[in-house]
Amino acid sequence: MKVIITGANSAVGQAILRRETAPGEKAKALVAAVRSTRAAEQIRSLRGDVNGIVQISYEEPGSLDAAFDGASAIIHLAGVLVETPDSTYERANVASTRSVVEAAKRRSVSKLVLVSATGADENSSNRYYRTKGEAERLVRNSGLCYTVLRAPLLLGPGTAGAAALARNLSGPKAKLIDAGRNLQQPLHVDDLAYAALTSTDKSVAKNRTLDIVGPASLSERQLLERAAQLLGREIRVASVSKRLLRSVLTVRSYFGMRGFSRDALDVVTADTQLNPQLAASQLGIQLTGIDQMIRDSLGQGTKHE
């Protein structure tokens, strides 16, 4: 079974590529699809499998047709939370998905798995959530067999969540937006990798949209304090006003400056409190516990069951 992974140089993509086939599990031939030579070299250093890497452009249908030729399934990971001049929400979240959907239809791919975000809603006033919702609509209306996996904050090796946690623990005091009161429900990146690979089978979560979240919902402050405790340290928390930060970001947007925005701010401070077992039971996943997530994020993990 040939599976194409777009955005394979992301933390989720790398987690998928490094995952070993479990006993009794059907082996899959994984192909990493990336946009740049630099990303291809990054994957090559991870895998050492030159034949399993293809370079694509979402603006060039021919490159997608060549990459998807003979594929049974596609896992589409491309997207951004923080915009750059070359990568807007509309381009990264919607246009890339449209190109993948059209190419998958041309190549008669059996299954399309889209990794989306909790809170995705095509009617949202938040541009990130809206474009994620628009991408989901493209997949649901494609006529292809699909699974949409909505993921929250990710923890584990290489994730932005792990980097933020390590940064906040780098000194005796951490600055959190509104003292870190927002509720997070982090998911281990390896659990998402397993879910995405499992979903490539046509019969698994067929034409379903699932919120795949971690087993514990806790405030950002509680997460930080728990991490400090596991390290045998104390941490003090200073509060940064979300209202003041929004005002600063409003001025930035007025001058057309890209980067961290009000939309991104609302995403990272959103509350997530969902039933973790609904998706886990559908996908046959045993979710990684929060303490193990923290250890793996900080490079202190041991091989977990």
PDB file of N, CA and C in Angstrom, residues 31-85:
ATOM      1  N   VAL A  31       5.739   7.574   1.198  1.00  0.00           N
ATOM      2  CA  VAL A  31       6.443   8.494   0.313  1.00  0.00           C
ATOM      3  C   VAL A  31       6.281   9.904   0.854  1.00  0.00           C
ATOM      4  N   ALA A  32       7.394  10.557   1.146  1.00  0.00           N
ATOM      5  CA  ALA A  32       7.372  11.928   1.674  1.00  0.00           C
ATOM      6  C   ALA A  32       7.317  12.917   0.523  1.00  0.00           C
ATOM      7  N   ALA A  33       6.272  13.743   0.502  1.00  0.00           N
ATOM      8  CA  ALA A  33       6.121  14.772  -0.530  1.00  0.00           C
ATOM      9  C   ALA A  33       6.377  16.134   0.098  1.00  0.00           C
ATOM     10  N   VAL A  34       7.390  16.841  -0.398  1.00  0.00           N
ATOM     11  CA  VAL A  34       7.781  18.132   0.156  1.00  0.00           C
ATOM     12  C   VAL A  34       7.967  19.141  -0.973  1.00  0.00           C
ATOM     13  N   ARG A  35       8.010  20.428  -0.603  1.00  0.00           N
ATOM     14  CA  ARG A  35       8.049  21.474  -1.624  1.00  0.00           C
ATOM     15  C   ARG A  35       9.439  21.957  -1.979  1.00  0.00           C
ATOM     16  N   SER A  36      10.425  21.737  -1.116  1.00  0.00           N
ATOM     17  CA  SER A  36      11.744  22.315  -1.351  1.00  0.00           C
ATOM     18  C   SER A  36      12.853  21.291  -1.240  1.00  0.00           C
ATOM     19  N   THR A  37      13.985  21.621  -1.857  1.00  0.00           N
ATOM     20  CA  THR A  37      15.164  20.758  -1.755  1.00  0.00           C
ATOM     21  C   THR A  37      15.634  20.669  -0.310  1.00  0.00           C
ATOM     22  N   ARG A  38      15.544  21.780   0.398  1.00  0.00           N
ATOM     23  CA  ARG A  38      15.957  21.798   1.800  1.00  0.00           C
ATOM     24  C   ARG A  38      15.115  20.831   2.631  1.00  0.00           C
ATOM     25  N   ALA A  39      13.796  20.833   2.398  1.00  0.00           N
ATOM     26  CA  ALA A  39      12.914  19.913   3.127  1.00  0.00           C
ATOM     27  C   ALA A  39      13.228  18.471   2.757  1.00  0.00           C
ATOM     28  N   ALA A  40      13.543  18.231   1.483  1.00  0.00           N
ATOM     29  CA  ALA A  40      13.893  16.875   1.051  1.00  0.00           C
ATOM     30  C   ALA A  40      15.155  16.397   1.755  1.00  0.00           C
ATOM     31  N   GLU A  41      16.144  17.275   1.893  1.00  0.00           N
ATOM     32  CA  GLU A  41      17.380  16.911   2.594  1.00  0.00           C
ATOM     33  C   GLU A  41      17.105  16.632   4.074  1.00  0.00           C
ATOM     34  N   GLN A  42      16.189  17.394   4.649  1.00  0.00           N
ATOM     35  CA  GLN A  42      15.821  17.169   6.051  1.00  0.00           C
ATOM     36  C   GLN A  42      15.227  15.775   6.222  1.00  0.00           C
ATOM     37  N   ILE A  43      14.351  15.381   5.314  1.00  0.00           N
ATOM     38  CA  ILE A  43      13.740  14.059   5.367  1.00  0.00           C
ATOM     39  C   ILE A  43      14.790  12.981   5.093  1.00  0.00           C
ATOM     40  N   ARG A  44      15.678  13.250   4.157  1.00  0.00           N
ATOM     41  CA  ARG A  44      16.716  12.284   3.805  1.00  0.00           C
ATOM     42  C   ARG A  44      17.620  11.974   4.998  1.00  0.00           C
ATOM     43  N   SER A  45      17.900  13.008   5.787  1.00  0.00           N
ATOM     44  CA  SER A  45      18.734  12.793   6.969  1.00  0.00           C
ATOM     45  C   SER A  45      17.987  11.991   8.030  1.00  0.00           C
ATOM     46  N   LEU A  46      16.653  12.093   8.015  1.00  0.00           N
ATOM     47  CA  LEU A  46      15.833  11.353   8.970  1.00  0.00           C
ATOM     48  C   LEU A  46      15.685   9.897   8.564  1.00  0.00           C
ATOM     49  N   ARG A  47      15.421   9.676   7.283  1.00  0.00           N
ATOM     50  CA  ARG A  47      15.089   8.336   6.806  1.00  0.00           C
ATOM     51  C   ARG A  47      16.235   7.631   6.092  1.00  0.00           C
ATOM     52  N   GLY A  48      17.014   8.415   5.301  1.00  0.00           N
ATOM     53  CA  GLY A  48      18.030   7.814   4.459  1.00  0.00           C
ATOM     54  C   GLY A  48      17.436   7.062   3.286  1.00  0.00           C
ATOM     55  N   ASP A  49      16.163   7.296   2.989  1.00  0.00           N
ATOM     56  CA  ASP A  49      15.472   6.595   1.906  1.00  0.00           C
ATOM     57  C   ASP A  49      15.227   7.576   0.773  1.00  0.00           C
ATOM     58  N   VAL A  50      16.160   7.642  -0.160  1.00  0.00           N
ATOM     59  CA  VAL A  50      16.070   8.628  -1.238  1.00  0.00           C
ATOM     60  C   VAL A  50      14.865   8.365  -2.125  1.00  0.00           C
ATOM     61  N   ASN A  51      14.540   7.078  -2.355  1.00  0.00           N
ATOM     62  CA  ASN A  51      13.443   6.738  -3.255  1.00  0.00           C
ATOM     63  C   ASN A  51      12.075   7.066  -2.669  1.00  0.00           C
ATOM     64  N   GLY A  52      12.030   7.339  -1.351  1.00  0.00           N
ATOM     65  CA  GLY A  52      10.762   7.629  -0.716  1.00  0.00           C
ATOM     66  C   GLY A  52      10.480   9.103  -0.564  1.00  0.00           C
ATOM     67  N   ILE A  53      11.139   9.937  -1.359  1.00  0.00           N
ATOM     68  CA  ILE A  53      10.975  11.384  -1.269  1.00  0.00           C
ATOM     69  C   ILE A  53      10.679  11.949  -2.654  1.00  0.00           C
ATOM     70  N   VAL A  54       9.647  12.775  -2.756  1.00  0.00           N
ATOM     71  CA  VAL A  54       9.338  13.454  -4.008  1.00  0.00           C
ATOM     72  C   VAL A  54       9.151  14.944  -3.734  1.00  0.00           C
ATOM     73  N   GLN A  55       9.534  15.756  -4.690  1.00  0.00           N
ATOM     74  CA  GLN A  55       9.360  17.196  -4.555  1.00  0.00           C
ATOM     75  C   GLN A  55       8.138  17.615  -5.373  1.00  0.00           C
ATOM     76  N   ILE A  56       7.255  18.397  -4.749  1.00  0.00           N
ATOM     77  CA  ILE A  56       6.000  18.790  -5.395  1.00  0.00           C
ATOM     78  C   ILE A  56       5.816  20.296  -5.328  1.00  0.00           C
ATOM     79  N   SER A  57       4.888  20.784  -6.127  1.00  0.00           N
ATOM     80  CA  SER A  57       4.428  22.165  -6.035  1.00  0.00           C
ATOM     81  C   SER A  57       2.910  22.143  -6.131  1.00  0.00           C
ATOM     82  N   TYR A  58       2.253  22.781  -5.193  1.00  0.00           N
ATOM     83  CA  TYR A  58       0.786  22.798  -5.219  1.00  0.00           C
ATOM     84  C   TYR A  58       0.260  23.626  -6.383  1.00  0.00           C
ATOM     85  N   GLU A  59       1.134  24.461  -6.965  1.00  0.00           N
ATOM     86  CA  GLU A  59       0.739  25.278  -8.112  1.00  0.00           C
ATOM     87  C   GLU A  59       0.986  24.560  -9.440  1.00  0.00           C
ATOM     88  N   GLU A  60       1.598  23.380  -9.387  1.00  0.00           N
ATOM     89  CA  GLU A  60       1.906  22.629 -10.611  1.00  0.00           C
ATOM     90  C   GLU A  60       1.218  21.262 -10.555  1.00  0.00           C
ATOM     91  N   PRO A  61       0.047  21.144 -11.190  1.00  0.00           N
ATOM     92  CA  PRO A  61      -0.711  19.884 -11.139  1.00  0.00           C
ATOM     93  C   PRO A  61       0.093  18.678 -11.602  1.00  0.00           C
ATOM     94  N   GLY A  62       1.000  18.880 -12.568  1.00  0.00           N
ATOM     95  CA  GLY A  62       1.787  17.766 -13.075  1.00  0.00           C
ATOM     96  C   GLY A  62       2.666  17.138 -12.015  1.00  0.00           C
ATOM     97  N   SER A  63       3.202  17.969 -11.120  1.00  0.00           N
ATOM     98  CA  SER A  63       4.062  17.430 -10.064  1.00  0.00           C
ATOM     99  C   SER A  63       3.254  16.596  -9.071  1.00  0.00           C
ATOM    100  N   LEU A  64       2.017  17.007  -8.823  1.00  0.00           N
ATOM    101  CA  LEU A  64       1.154  16.231  -7.928  1.00  0.00           C
ATOM    102  C   LEU A  64       0.708  14.937  -8.596  1.00  0.00           C
ATOM    103  N   ASP A  65       0.384  14.997  -9.895  1.00  0.00           N
ATOM    104  CA  ASP A  65      -0.019  13.789 -10.609  1.00  0.00           C
ATOM    105  C   ASP A  65       1.095  12.748 -10.582  1.00  0.00           C
ATOM    106  N   ALA A  66       2.326  13.198 -10.797  1.00  0.00           N
ATOM    107  CA  ALA A  66       3.465  12.278 -10.794  1.00  0.00           C
ATOM    108  C   ALA A  66       3.677  11.679  -9.405  1.00  0.00           C
ATOM    109  N   ALA A  67       3.549  12.514  -8.375  1.00  0.00           N
ATOM    110  CA  ALA A  67       3.761  12.050  -7.000  1.00  0.00           C
ATOM    111  C   ALA A  67       2.677  11.075  -6.567  1.00  0.00           C
ATOM    112  N   PHE A  68       1.435  11.319  -6.988  1.00  0.00           N
ATOM    113  CA  PHE A  68       0.298  10.510  -6.536  1.00  0.00           C
ATOM    114  C   PHE A  68       0.068   9.257  -7.382  1.00  0.00           C
ATOM    115  N   ASP A  69       0.837   9.097  -8.443  1.00  0.00           N
ATOM    116  CA  ASP A  69       0.648   7.958  -9.330  1.00  0.00           C
ATOM    117  C   ASP A  69       0.838   6.644  -8.564  1.00  0.00           C
ATOM    118  N   GLY A  70      -0.158   5.799  -8.598  1.00  0.00           N
ATOM    119  CA  GLY A  70      -0.090   4.506  -7.942  1.00  0.00           C
ATOM    120  C   GLY A  70      -0.361   4.539  -6.448  1.00  0.00           C
ATOM    121  N   ALA A  71      -0.719   5.698  -5.915  1.00  0.00           N
ATOM    122  CA  ALA A  71      -0.955   5.816  -4.479  1.00  0.00           C
ATOM    123  C   ALA A  71      -2.332   5.280  -4.098  1.00  0.00           C
ATOM    124  N   SER A  72      -2.379   4.588  -2.971  1.00  0.00           N
ATOM    125  CA  SER A  72      -3.661   4.135  -2.436  1.00  0.00           C
ATOM    126  C   SER A  72      -4.280   5.183  -1.531  1.00  0.00           C
ATOM    127  N   ALA A  73      -3.423   5.963  -0.843  1.00  0.00           N
ATOM    128  CA  ALA A  73      -3.929   6.950   0.113  1.00  0.00           C
ATOM    129  C   ALA A  73      -2.986   8.143   0.184  1.00  0.00           C
ATOM    130  N   ILE A  74      -3.549   9.263   0.619  1.00  0.00           N
ATOM    131  CA  ILE A  74      -2.787  10.491   0.822  1.00  0.00           C
ATOM    132  C   ILE A  74      -3.099  11.014   2.214  1.00  0.00           C
ATOM    133  N   ILE A  75      -2.053  11.400   2.945  1.00  0.00           N
ATOM    134  CA  ILE A  75      -2.215  12.120   4.206  1.00  0.00           C
ATOM    135  C   ILE A  75      -1.767  13.549   3.948  1.00  0.00           C
ATOM    136  N   HIS A  76      -2.715  14.489   4.021  1.00  0.00           N
ATOM    137  CA  HIS A  76      -2.400  15.882   3.710  1.00  0.00           C
ATOM    138  C   HIS A  76      -2.183  16.658   5.005  1.00  0.00           C
ATOM    139  N   LEU A  77      -0.936  17.138   5.188  1.00  0.00           N
ATOM    140  CA  LEU A  77      -0.559  17.821   6.421  1.00  0.00           C
ATOM    141  C   LEU A  77      -0.288  19.306   6.240  1.00  0.00           C
ATOM    142  N   ALA A  78      -0.262  19.776   5.017  1.00  0.00           N
ATOM    143  CA  ALA A  78       0.162  21.151   4.778  1.00  0.00           C
ATOM    144  C   ALA A  78      -0.791  22.153   5.418  1.00  0.00           C
ATOM    145  N   GLY A  79      -0.230  23.267   5.918  1.00  0.00           N
ATOM    146  CA  GLY A  79      -1.025  24.328   6.529  1.00  0.00           C
ATOM    147  C   GLY A  79      -0.155  25.152   7.455  1.00  0.00           C
ATOM    148  N   VAL A  80      -0.629  26.354   7.793  1.00  0.00           N
ATOM    149  CA  VAL A  80       0.128  27.228   8.694  1.00  0.00           C
ATOM    150  C   VAL A  80      -0.804  27.858   9.717  1.00  0.00           C
ATOM    151  N   LEU A  81      -0.239  28.182  10.870  1.00  0.00           N
ATOM    152  CA  LEU A  81      -0.939  28.972  11.887  1.00  0.00           C
ATOM    153  C   LEU A  81      -0.451  30.414  11.860  1.00  0.00           C
ATOM    154  N   VAL A  82       0.855  30.595  11.645  1.00  0.00           N
ATOM    155  CA  VAL A  82       1.455  31.931  11.571  1.00  0.00           C
ATOM    156  C   VAL A  82       1.787  32.227  10.117  1.00  0.00           C
ATOM    157  N   GLU A  83       1.166  33.256   9.573  1.00  0.00           N
ATOM    158  CA  GLU A  83       1.342  33.596   8.170  1.00  0.00           C
ATOM    159  C   GLU A  83       2.692  34.257   7.896  1.00  0.00           C
ATOM    160  N   THR A  84       3.167  34.076   6.675  1.00  0.00           N
ATOM    161  CA  THR A  84       4.332  34.783   6.161  1.00  0.00           C
ATOM    162  C   THR A  84       3.916  35.412   4.834  1.00  0.00           C
ATOM    163  N   PRO A  85       4.743  36.292   4.270  1.00  0.00           N
ATOM    164  CA  PRO A  85       4.379  36.890   2.973  1.00  0.00           C
ATOM    165  C   PRO A  85       4.130  35.855   1.881  1.00  0.00           C
TER     166      PRO A  85
END
